[in-house]
Amino acid sequence: MRLLSFKHNAQISLGVIGSDESVLNLADIGLDFGGEMLNLIKNYNSEIHAKIAKFAKQTGGLKYEQISKFAPIINPAQDIICLGINYLEHAKESYKFKKIKFDGKRQFPVYFGKRVNQANADTDLLPSHSDITDSLDYECELACIIGKDAKNVSLDEVDDYIFGWTILNDISARDIQNRYKQWYGGKSLDQSCPMGPWIVTKDEIDTSNLAIKTYINGELRQNSNTSQMIFDIKYVINDLSKFMSIKAGSIISLGTPSGVGMGFDPPKYLKSGDEIVCEIEKIGQLRNKIL
């Protein structure tokens, strides 16, 4: 099922994509949850799942193209947990950009936090932040939504803690990252975290072998597969939950493949008017423009 957030009758509502690709309002079957996807996730169970699955077979909802869209999780409860250089080819281009020799080995993952006060929706316009950066970059990523509080999760149990999957564009200011010698500021620009267009529930897809692509103004820049991740979601949840409690509704973004702007010579950074289309097989497309 594809679950999303949208505005209806001046209120934020939760929806599911119906069998005719229209948007059905979960409030119509008594699942309002105050329009908060986080509330739905925290209260999710087999009964709710079955109720939504039955509802999703209906038709005649609102047209997706005409709704007022929001990111599926509009206001993340905590910083988004991100993985750095989690695809080998991106590791190579990243080290080349930094003029550091890469030995081809990654013994441990790189984790960092991304502050997101409000996530951007599909089709939202994104600020260029040209007053503080001239090196704005894109990163298409597969993001996992945690379904219940996780602590000391074994590899065999990981699937029980996953709610679903979405696309996240980890917009990054490369000059700010380099200036401060760490990533938090350059990854946390206001209004610079597109996410969506929806959450696909875990029962719908196997994310171990999905095409992942980014187009800039129609030019294919990133073209890889989630099978090329160095550390997969089982490793990550098992590893992270050893030393922190991961709350239900948390977002873990699993890194980007090669083909980001900084990887070109000269770099191809984002500029005003650019259209970014992030695409992951069996999830969909996340489309945004730079103001």
PDB file of C-alpha atoms in Angstrom:
ATOM      1  CA  MET A   1       0.000   0.000   0.000  1.00  0.00           C
ATOM      2  CA  ARG A   2       1.039   3.570  -0.667  1.00  0.00           C
ATOM      3  CA  LEU A   3       0.262   5.897   2.240  1.00  0.00           C
ATOM      4  CA  LEU A   4       0.506   9.668   1.976  1.00  0.00           C
ATOM      5  CA  SER A   5      -0.285  13.012   3.580  1.00  0.00           C
ATOM      6  CA  PHE A   6      -2.322  15.688   1.803  1.00  0.00           C
ATOM      7  CA  LYS A   7      -4.601  18.646   2.466  1.00  0.00           C
ATOM      8  CA  HIS A   8      -8.357  18.164   2.173  1.00  0.00           C
ATOM      9  CA  ASN A   9     -11.012  20.708   3.200  1.00  0.00           C
ATOM     10  CA  ALA A  10      -8.293  22.913   4.752  1.00  0.00           C
ATOM     11  CA  GLN A  11      -7.050  20.053   6.944  1.00  0.00           C
ATOM     12  CA  ILE A  12      -4.086  17.726   6.652  1.00  0.00           C
ATOM     13  CA  SER A  13      -5.337  14.204   6.016  1.00  0.00           C
ATOM     14  CA  LEU A  14      -3.881  10.744   5.584  1.00  0.00           C
ATOM     15  CA  GLY A  15      -4.583   8.813   2.433  1.00  0.00           C
ATOM     16  CA  VAL A  16      -3.943   5.621   0.526  1.00  0.00           C
ATOM     17  CA  ILE A  17      -3.629   5.216  -3.222  1.00  0.00           C
ATOM     18  CA  GLY A  18      -6.645   3.317  -4.539  1.00  0.00           C
ATOM     19  CA  SER A  19      -6.810   0.723  -7.285  1.00  0.00           C
ATOM     20  CA  ASP A  20      -7.464   3.446  -9.891  1.00  0.00           C
ATOM     21  CA  GLU A  21      -4.453   5.517  -8.673  1.00  0.00           C
ATOM     22  CA  SER A  22      -6.727   8.031  -6.941  1.00  0.00           C
ATOM     23  CA  VAL A  23      -6.206   9.266  -3.371  1.00  0.00           C
ATOM     24  CA  LEU A  24      -8.618   7.807  -0.798  1.00  0.00           C
ATOM     25  CA  ASN A  25      -9.015   9.585   2.549  1.00  0.00           C
ATOM     26  CA  LEU A  26      -8.415   7.286   5.538  1.00  0.00           C
ATOM     27  CA  ALA A  27     -10.764   9.434   7.597  1.00  0.00           C
ATOM     28  CA  ASP A  28     -13.592   7.907   5.551  1.00  0.00           C
ATOM     29  CA  ILE A  29     -12.944   4.583   7.302  1.00  0.00           C
ATOM     30  CA  GLY A  30     -12.419   6.116  10.736  1.00  0.00           C
ATOM     31  CA  LEU A  31      -8.616   6.287  10.586  1.00  0.00           C
ATOM     32  CA  ASP A  32      -7.984   9.980  11.024  1.00  0.00           C
ATOM     33  CA  PHE A  33      -5.120  10.051  13.561  1.00  0.00           C
ATOM     34  CA  GLY A  34      -5.250  13.844  13.533  1.00  0.00           C
ATOM     35  CA  GLY A  35      -3.711  13.865  10.067  1.00  0.00           C
ATOM     36  CA  GLU A  36      -0.404  12.701  11.562  1.00  0.00           C
ATOM     37  CA  MET A  37       1.391   9.851   9.831  1.00  0.00           C
ATOM     38  CA  LEU A  38       3.499   9.375  12.953  1.00  0.00           C
ATOM     39  CA  ASN A  39       0.332   8.617  14.938  1.00  0.00           C
ATOM     40  CA  LEU A  40      -0.715   6.034  12.368  1.00  0.00           C
ATOM     41  CA  ILE A  41       2.710   4.383  12.505  1.00  0.00           C
ATOM     42  CA  LYS A  42       2.780   4.251  16.302  1.00  0.00           C
ATOM     43  CA  ASN A  43      -0.681   2.673  16.453  1.00  0.00           C
ATOM     44  CA  TYR A  44      -0.337   0.387  13.454  1.00  0.00           C
ATOM     45  CA  ASN A  45      -1.365  -3.252  13.814  1.00  0.00           C
ATOM     46  CA  SER A  46      -2.659  -6.120  11.687  1.00  0.00           C
ATOM     47  CA  GLU A  47      -6.274  -4.977  12.050  1.00  0.00           C
ATOM     48  CA  ILE A  48      -5.511  -1.467  10.783  1.00  0.00           C
ATOM     49  CA  HIS A  49      -3.387  -2.910   7.984  1.00  0.00           C
ATOM     50  CA  ALA A  50      -6.212  -5.162   6.827  1.00  0.00           C
ATOM     51  CA  LYS A  51      -8.726  -2.313   7.006  1.00  0.00           C
ATOM     52  CA  ILE A  52      -6.567  -0.030   4.838  1.00  0.00           C
ATOM     53  CA  ALA A  53      -5.747  -2.846   2.410  1.00  0.00           C
ATOM     54  CA  LYS A  54      -9.458  -3.474   1.858  1.00  0.00           C
ATOM     55  CA  PHE A  55     -10.111   0.265   1.441  1.00  0.00           C
ATOM     56  CA  ALA A  56      -7.256   0.575  -1.088  1.00  0.00           C
ATOM     57  CA  LYS A  57      -9.174  -1.693  -3.474  1.00  0.00           C
ATOM     58  CA  GLN A  58     -11.780   1.039  -3.936  1.00  0.00           C
ATOM     59  CA  THR A  59     -11.863   3.713  -6.640  1.00  0.00           C
ATOM     60  CA  GLY A  60     -13.187   7.208  -7.146  1.00  0.00           C
ATOM     61  CA  GLY A  61     -10.951   9.224  -4.849  1.00  0.00           C
ATOM     62  CA  LEU A  62      -9.185  12.501  -5.530  1.00  0.00           C
ATOM     63  CA  LYS A  63      -6.754  12.792  -8.430  1.00  0.00           C
ATOM     64  CA  TYR A  64      -3.166  12.744  -7.162  1.00  0.00           C
ATOM     65  CA  GLU A  65      -2.137  15.504  -9.564  1.00  0.00           C
ATOM     66  CA  GLN A  66      -4.754  17.839  -8.107  1.00  0.00           C
ATOM     67  CA  ILE A  67      -4.270  17.368  -4.359  1.00  0.00           C
ATOM     68  CA  SER A  68      -2.251  19.711  -2.145  1.00  0.00           C
ATOM     69  CA  LYS A  69       0.685  17.468  -1.308  1.00  0.00           C
ATOM     70  CA  PHE A  70       2.757  17.047   1.829  1.00  0.00           C
ATOM     71  CA  ALA A  71       5.702  14.822   2.665  1.00  0.00           C
ATOM     72  CA  PRO A  72       4.358  11.559   4.131  1.00  0.00           C
ATOM     73  CA  ILE A  73       6.004  12.462   7.464  1.00  0.00           C
ATOM     74  CA  ILE A  74       5.788  16.234   7.515  1.00  0.00           C
ATOM     75  CA  ASN A  75       7.633  16.967  10.754  1.00  0.00           C
ATOM     76  CA  PRO A  76      10.070  14.197  11.692  1.00  0.00           C
ATOM     77  CA  ALA A  77      10.084  13.654  15.451  1.00  0.00           C
ATOM     78  CA  GLN A  78      13.881  13.436  15.550  1.00  0.00           C
ATOM     79  CA  ASP A  79      16.789  14.090  13.232  1.00  0.00           C
ATOM     80  CA  ILE A  80      16.854  11.805  10.219  1.00  0.00           C
ATOM     81  CA  ILE A  81      19.585   9.166  10.545  1.00  0.00           C
ATOM     82  CA  CYS A  82      21.653   9.089   7.355  1.00  0.00           C
ATOM     83  CA  LEU A  83      24.399   6.891   5.994  1.00  0.00           C
ATOM     84  CA  GLY A  84      27.357   8.512   4.286  1.00  0.00           C
ATOM     85  CA  ILE A  85      29.144   7.015   1.269  1.00  0.00           C
ATOM     86  CA  ASN A  86      27.169   3.761   1.447  1.00  0.00           C
ATOM     87  CA  TYR A  87      27.634   2.866  -2.240  1.00  0.00           C
ATOM     88  CA  LEU A  88      31.148   1.925  -3.335  1.00  0.00           C
ATOM     89  CA  GLU A  89      31.167   4.069  -6.488  1.00  0.00           C
ATOM     90  CA  HIS A  90      29.961   7.093  -4.518  1.00  0.00           C
ATOM     91  CA  ALA A  91      32.714   6.457  -1.986  1.00  0.00           C
ATOM     92  CA  LYS A  92      35.223   6.624  -4.826  1.00  0.00           C
ATOM     93  CA  GLU A  93      33.883   9.921  -6.201  1.00  0.00           C
ATOM     94  CA  SER A  94      33.624  11.391  -2.705  1.00  0.00           C
ATOM     95  CA  TYR A  95      37.226  10.586  -1.844  1.00  0.00           C
ATOM     96  CA  LYS A  96      38.352  11.893  -5.244  1.00  0.00           C
ATOM     97  CA  PHE A  97      36.537  15.182  -4.587  1.00  0.00           C
ATOM     98  CA  LYS A  98      38.297  15.475  -1.231  1.00  0.00           C
ATOM     99  CA  LYS A  99      41.620  14.555  -2.857  1.00  0.00           C
ATOM    100  CA  ILE A 100      42.027  11.647  -0.449  1.00  0.00           C
ATOM    101  CA  LYS A 101      43.242   8.220  -1.517  1.00  0.00           C
ATOM    102  CA  PHE A 102      40.543   5.553  -1.153  1.00  0.00           C
ATOM    103  CA  ASP A 103      41.670   2.022  -0.367  1.00  0.00           C
ATOM    104  CA  GLY A 104      38.338   0.453  -1.386  1.00  0.00           C
ATOM    105  CA  LYS A 105      37.556  -0.783   2.121  1.00  0.00           C
ATOM    106  CA  ARG A 106      34.656   0.199   4.355  1.00  0.00           C
ATOM    107  CA  GLN A 107      34.826  -1.697   7.636  1.00  0.00           C
ATOM    108  CA  PHE A 108      32.168   0.377   9.423  1.00  0.00           C
ATOM    109  CA  PRO A 109      29.327   2.605   8.218  1.00  0.00           C
ATOM    110  CA  VAL A 110      29.326   6.391   8.511  1.00  0.00           C
ATOM    111  CA  TYR A 111      26.262   7.680  10.357  1.00  0.00           C
ATOM    112  CA  PHE A 112      25.225  11.318  10.637  1.00  0.00           C
ATOM    113  CA  GLY A 113      22.153  13.317  11.590  1.00  0.00           C
ATOM    114  CA  LYS A 114      20.101  15.549   9.280  1.00  0.00           C
ATOM    115  CA  ARG A 115      17.944  18.197  10.962  1.00  0.00           C
ATOM    116  CA  VAL A 116      14.600  18.488   9.187  1.00  0.00           C
ATOM    117  CA  ASN A 117      12.035  20.784  10.801  1.00  0.00           C
ATOM    118  CA  GLN A 118       9.614  20.255   7.920  1.00  0.00           C
ATOM    119  CA  ALA A 119      10.134  17.899   4.992  1.00  0.00           C
ATOM    120  CA  ASN A 120       9.305  18.995   1.462  1.00  0.00           C
ATOM    121  CA  ALA A 121       6.635  17.266  -0.600  1.00  0.00           C
ATOM    122  CA  ASP A 122       6.681  15.925  -4.123  1.00  0.00           C
ATOM    123  CA  THR A 123       6.527  18.903  -6.568  1.00  0.00           C
ATOM    124  CA  ASP A 124       7.527  21.458  -3.898  1.00  0.00           C
ATOM    125  CA  LEU A 125       9.847  24.279  -4.932  1.00  0.00           C
ATOM    126  CA  LEU A 126      13.152  24.258  -3.045  1.00  0.00           C
ATOM    127  CA  PRO A 127      15.186  27.339  -2.114  1.00  0.00           C
ATOM    128  CA  SER A 128      18.560  27.723  -3.823  1.00  0.00           C
ATOM    129  CA  HIS A 129      20.152  29.079  -0.616  1.00  0.00           C
ATOM    130  CA  SER A 130      22.377  31.119  -2.906  1.00  0.00           C
ATOM    131  CA  ASP A 131      23.030  33.571  -0.067  1.00  0.00           C
ATOM    132  CA  ILE A 132      25.049  30.921   1.806  1.00  0.00           C
ATOM    133  CA  THR A 133      26.152  28.320  -0.753  1.00  0.00           C
ATOM    134  CA  ASP A 134      27.225  27.994  -4.372  1.00  0.00           C
ATOM    135  CA  SER A 135      27.553  24.196  -4.168  1.00  0.00           C
ATOM    136  CA  LEU A 136      24.022  22.853  -3.710  1.00  0.00           C
ATOM    137  CA  ASP A 137      23.864  19.152  -4.550  1.00  0.00           C
ATOM    138  CA  TYR A 138      21.310  16.336  -4.860  1.00  0.00           C
ATOM    139  CA  GLU A 139      21.373  12.805  -3.444  1.00  0.00           C
ATOM    140  CA  CYS A 140      18.641  10.289  -4.248  1.00  0.00           C
ATOM    141  CA  GLU A 141      18.269   7.822  -1.387  1.00  0.00           C
ATOM    142  CA  LEU A 142      16.117   4.919  -0.256  1.00  0.00           C
ATOM    143  CA  ALA A 143      14.737   5.712   3.195  1.00  0.00           C
ATOM    144  CA  CYS A 144      13.360   3.243   5.720  1.00  0.00           C
ATOM    145  CA  ILE A 145      10.548   4.159   8.139  1.00  0.00           C
ATOM    146  CA  ILE A 146      10.800   2.382  11.498  1.00  0.00           C
ATOM    147  CA  GLY A 147       7.515   0.832  12.632  1.00  0.00           C
ATOM    148  CA  LYS A 148       8.067   0.297  16.351  1.00  0.00           C
ATOM    149  CA  ASP A 149      10.606   1.183  19.020  1.00  0.00           C
ATOM    150  CA  ALA A 150      13.788  -0.753  18.351  1.00  0.00           C
ATOM    151  CA  LYS A 151      16.571  -1.671  20.748  1.00  0.00           C
ATOM    152  CA  ASN A 152      19.072  -4.543  20.457  1.00  0.00           C
ATOM    153  CA  VAL A 153      17.374  -5.916  17.350  1.00  0.00           C
ATOM    154  CA  SER A 154      18.845  -9.151  16.007  1.00  0.00           C
ATOM    155  CA  LEU A 155      19.436  -9.619  12.285  1.00  0.00           C
ATOM    156  CA  ASP A 156      16.582 -12.125  12.142  1.00  0.00           C
ATOM    157  CA  GLU A 157      14.139  -9.674  13.735  1.00  0.00           C
ATOM    158  CA  VAL A 158      14.855  -6.601  11.612  1.00  0.00           C
ATOM    159  CA  ASP A 159      11.889  -6.992   9.272  1.00  0.00           C
ATOM    160  CA  ASP A 160       9.499  -6.839  12.237  1.00  0.00           C
ATOM    161  CA  TYR A 161      10.679  -3.268  12.926  1.00  0.00           C
ATOM    162  CA  ILE A 162      10.216  -1.865   9.425  1.00  0.00           C
ATOM    163  CA  PHE A 163       7.016   0.028   8.616  1.00  0.00           C
ATOM    164  CA  GLY A 164       7.766   0.975   5.039  1.00  0.00           C
ATOM    165  CA  TRP A 165       9.903   2.751   2.478  1.00  0.00           C
ATOM    166  CA  THR A 166      10.090   6.110   0.745  1.00  0.00           C
ATOM    167  CA  ILE A 167      12.381   8.252  -1.416  1.00  0.00           C
ATOM    168  CA  LEU A 168      14.477  10.984   0.178  1.00  0.00           C
ATOM    169  CA  ASN A 169      16.563  13.626  -1.593  1.00  0.00           C
ATOM    170  CA  ASP A 170      19.414  14.493   0.765  1.00  0.00           C
ATOM    171  CA  ILE A 171      20.036  18.037  -0.505  1.00  0.00           C
ATOM    172  CA  SER A 172      23.571  19.023   0.534  1.00  0.00           C
ATOM    173  CA  ALA A 173      25.704  22.172   0.503  1.00  0.00           C
ATOM    174  CA  ARG A 174      29.166  20.818  -0.287  1.00  0.00           C
ATOM    175  CA  ASP A 175      31.063  24.014   0.545  1.00  0.00           C
ATOM    176  CA  ILE A 176      29.432  24.191   3.986  1.00  0.00           C
ATOM    177  CA  GLN A 177      30.217  20.530   4.604  1.00  0.00           C
ATOM    178  CA  ASN A 178      33.879  21.100   3.774  1.00  0.00           C
ATOM    179  CA  ARG A 179      34.159  24.389   5.641  1.00  0.00           C
ATOM    180  CA  TYR A 180      33.041  22.915   8.952  1.00  0.00           C
ATOM    181  CA  LYS A 181      34.819  19.556   8.506  1.00  0.00           C
ATOM    182  CA  GLN A 182      31.612  17.653   9.287  1.00  0.00           C
ATOM    183  CA  TRP A 183      28.240  17.262   7.602  1.00  0.00           C
ATOM    184  CA  TYR A 184      25.517  18.448   9.973  1.00  0.00           C
ATOM    185  CA  GLY A 185      25.190  22.052   8.794  1.00  0.00           C
ATOM    186  CA  GLY A 186      25.589  21.350   5.104  1.00  0.00           C
ATOM    187  CA  LYS A 187      22.970  18.603   5.273  1.00  0.00           C
ATOM    188  CA  SER A 188      20.400  20.529   7.332  1.00  0.00           C
ATOM    189  CA  LEU A 189      19.424  23.541   5.237  1.00  0.00           C
ATOM    190  CA  ASP A 190      15.861  24.697   5.876  1.00  0.00           C
ATOM    191  CA  GLN A 191      13.227  23.517   3.374  1.00  0.00           C
ATOM    192  CA  SER A 192      15.765  21.205   1.738  1.00  0.00           C
ATOM    193  CA  CYS A 193      14.653  17.648   2.401  1.00  0.00           C
ATOM    194  CA  PRO A 194      12.156  16.410  -0.190  1.00  0.00           C
ATOM    195  CA  MET A 195      10.596  13.113   0.797  1.00  0.00           C
ATOM    196  CA  GLY A 196       7.864  10.956  -0.701  1.00  0.00           C
ATOM    197  CA  PRO A 197       5.729  10.928  -2.657  1.00  0.00           C
ATOM    198  CA  TRP A 198       4.361   8.333  -0.248  1.00  0.00           C
ATOM    199  CA  ILE A 199       5.382   5.494   2.060  1.00  0.00           C
ATOM    200  CA  VAL A 200       5.165   2.042   0.512  1.00  0.00           C
ATOM    201  CA  THR A 201       4.401  -0.497   3.248  1.00  0.00           C
ATOM    202  CA  LYS A 202       6.982  -3.214   3.739  1.00  0.00           C
ATOM    203  CA  ASP A 203       4.703  -6.015   2.546  1.00  0.00           C
ATOM    204  CA  GLU A 204       4.599  -4.488  -0.935  1.00  0.00           C
ATOM    205  CA  ILE A 205       8.264  -4.539  -1.953  1.00  0.00           C
ATOM    206  CA  ASP A 206      11.647  -6.172  -1.514  1.00  0.00           C
ATOM    207  CA  THR A 207      14.137  -3.282  -1.525  1.00  0.00           C
ATOM    208  CA  SER A 208      17.288  -5.370  -1.930  1.00  0.00           C
ATOM    209  CA  ASN A 209      17.412  -5.038  -5.716  1.00  0.00           C
ATOM    210  CA  LEU A 210      15.771  -1.859  -6.981  1.00  0.00           C
ATOM    211  CA  ALA A 211      16.923   0.570  -9.670  1.00  0.00           C
ATOM    212  CA  ILE A 212      17.719   4.014  -8.218  1.00  0.00           C
ATOM    213  CA  LYS A 213      18.102   7.028 -10.514  1.00  0.00           C
ATOM    214  CA  THR A 214      18.272  10.808 -10.572  1.00  0.00           C
ATOM    215  CA  TYR A 215      17.521  13.065 -13.535  1.00  0.00           C
ATOM    216  CA  ILE A 216      18.502  16.743 -13.618  1.00  0.00           C
ATOM    217  CA  ASN A 217      16.572  18.630 -16.300  1.00  0.00           C
ATOM    218  CA  GLY A 218      16.030  15.269 -17.998  1.00  0.00           C
ATOM    219  CA  GLU A 219      19.712  14.269 -17.900  1.00  0.00           C
ATOM    220  CA  LEU A 220      20.327  10.936 -16.195  1.00  0.00           C
ATOM    221  CA  ARG A 221      22.940  11.603 -13.495  1.00  0.00           C
ATOM    222  CA  GLN A 222      22.586   8.790 -10.952  1.00  0.00           C
ATOM    223  CA  ASN A 223      21.934   5.275 -12.219  1.00  0.00           C
ATOM    224  CA  SER A 224      22.526   2.407  -9.816  1.00  0.00           C
ATOM    225  CA  ASN A 225      20.800  -0.300  -7.818  1.00  0.00           C
ATOM    226  CA  THR A 226      20.114  -0.754  -4.121  1.00  0.00           C
ATOM    227  CA  SER A 227      21.958  -4.076  -4.352  1.00  0.00           C
ATOM    228  CA  GLN A 228      25.142  -1.987  -4.529  1.00  0.00           C
ATOM    229  CA  MET A 229      24.793  -0.716  -0.944  1.00  0.00           C
ATOM    230  CA  ILE A 230      27.761  -1.512   1.255  1.00  0.00           C
ATOM    231  CA  PHE A 231      25.639  -1.790   4.416  1.00  0.00           C
ATOM    232  CA  ASP A 232      22.021  -2.907   4.027  1.00  0.00           C
ATOM    233  CA  ILE A 233      19.064  -2.174   6.301  1.00  0.00           C
ATOM    234  CA  LYS A 234      19.465  -5.395   8.295  1.00  0.00           C
ATOM    235  CA  TYR A 235      23.021  -4.489   9.192  1.00  0.00           C
ATOM    236  CA  VAL A 236      22.111  -0.875   9.935  1.00  0.00           C
ATOM    237  CA  ILE A 237      19.165  -1.512  12.285  1.00  0.00           C
ATOM    238  CA  ASN A 238      21.038  -4.293  14.054  1.00  0.00           C
ATOM    239  CA  ASP A 239      24.094  -2.074  14.434  1.00  0.00           C
ATOM    240  CA  LEU A 240      22.374   1.173  15.442  1.00  0.00           C
ATOM    241  CA  SER A 241      20.024  -0.492  17.919  1.00  0.00           C
ATOM    242  CA  LYS A 242      22.980  -1.823  19.893  1.00  0.00           C
ATOM    243  CA  PHE A 243      23.795   1.664  21.139  1.00  0.00           C
ATOM    244  CA  MET A 244      20.630   3.726  20.714  1.00  0.00           C
ATOM    245  CA  SER A 245      16.878   3.294  20.960  1.00  0.00           C
ATOM    246  CA  ILE A 246      15.321   3.933  17.569  1.00  0.00           C
ATOM    247  CA  LYS A 247      11.800   5.275  18.035  1.00  0.00           C
ATOM    248  CA  ALA A 248       8.780   4.313  15.933  1.00  0.00           C
ATOM    249  CA  GLY A 249       8.469   6.729  13.036  1.00  0.00           C
ATOM    250  CA  SER A 250      12.216   7.313  12.810  1.00  0.00           C
ATOM    251  CA  ILE A 251      13.615   7.726   9.305  1.00  0.00           C
ATOM    252  CA  ILE A 252      16.851   6.042   8.231  1.00  0.00           C
ATOM    253  CA  SER A 253      18.175   7.176   4.852  1.00  0.00           C
ATOM    254  CA  LEU A 254      20.494   4.622   3.329  1.00  0.00           C
ATOM    255  CA  GLY A 255      22.927   6.686   1.296  1.00  0.00           C
ATOM    256  CA  THR A 256      23.245   7.697  -2.335  1.00  0.00           C
ATOM    257  CA  PRO A 257      24.974   6.157  -5.350  1.00  0.00           C
ATOM    258  CA  SER A 258      27.544   7.855  -7.583  1.00  0.00           C
ATOM    259  CA  GLY A 259      26.571  10.605 -10.014  1.00  0.00           C
ATOM    260  CA  VAL A 260      26.039  13.478  -7.586  1.00  0.00           C
ATOM    261  CA  GLY A 261      26.989  16.952  -8.751  1.00  0.00           C
ATOM    262  CA  MET A 262      30.307  17.081  -6.932  1.00  0.00           C
ATOM    263  CA  GLY A 263      31.436  13.928  -8.741  1.00  0.00           C
ATOM    264  CA  PHE A 264      31.736  15.660 -12.125  1.00  0.00           C
ATOM    265  CA  ASP A 265      34.733  17.620 -13.403  1.00  0.00           C
ATOM    266  CA  PRO A 266      33.859  20.417 -13.198  1.00  0.00           C
ATOM    267  CA  PRO A 267      31.094  19.820 -10.610  1.00  0.00           C
ATOM    268  CA  LYS A 268      27.477  20.108 -11.769  1.00  0.00           C
ATOM    269  CA  TYR A 269      25.798  21.783  -8.826  1.00  0.00           C
ATOM    270  CA  LEU A 270      22.141  22.750  -8.705  1.00  0.00           C
ATOM    271  CA  LYS A 271      21.048  26.185  -9.836  1.00  0.00           C
ATOM    272  CA  SER A 272      17.827  28.158  -9.956  1.00  0.00           C
ATOM    273  CA  GLY A 273      15.328  26.595 -12.354  1.00  0.00           C
ATOM    274  CA  ASP A 274      16.776  23.073 -12.227  1.00  0.00           C
ATOM    275  CA  GLU A 275      14.327  20.180 -12.007  1.00  0.00           C
ATOM    276  CA  ILE A 276      15.359  17.155  -9.926  1.00  0.00           C
ATOM    277  CA  VAL A 277      13.610  13.827 -10.398  1.00  0.00           C
ATOM    278  CA  CYS A 278      14.572  11.094  -7.940  1.00  0.00           C
ATOM    279  CA  GLU A 279      13.276   7.686  -8.947  1.00  0.00           C
ATOM    280  CA  ILE A 280      13.334   4.333  -7.168  1.00  0.00           C
ATOM    281  CA  GLU A 281      11.834   1.282  -8.801  1.00  0.00           C
ATOM    282  CA  LYS A 282       8.509   0.108  -7.296  1.00  0.00           C
ATOM    283  CA  ILE A 283       8.260   3.267  -5.169  1.00  0.00           C
ATOM    284  CA  GLY A 284       7.896   6.040  -7.737  1.00  0.00           C
ATOM    285  CA  GLN A 285       9.278   9.474  -8.470  1.00  0.00           C
ATOM    286  CA  LEU A 286      10.002  12.470  -6.266  1.00  0.00           C
ATOM    287  CA  ARG A 287      10.024  15.616  -8.370  1.00  0.00           C
ATOM    288  CA  ASN A 288      11.171  19.095  -7.277  1.00  0.00           C
ATOM    289  CA  LYS A 289      12.497  22.341  -8.733  1.00  0.00           C
ATOM    290  CA  ILE A 290      15.023  24.839  -7.404  1.00  0.00           C
ATOM    291  CA  LEU A 291      13.704  28.368  -6.984  1.00  0.00           C
TER     292      LEU A 291
END
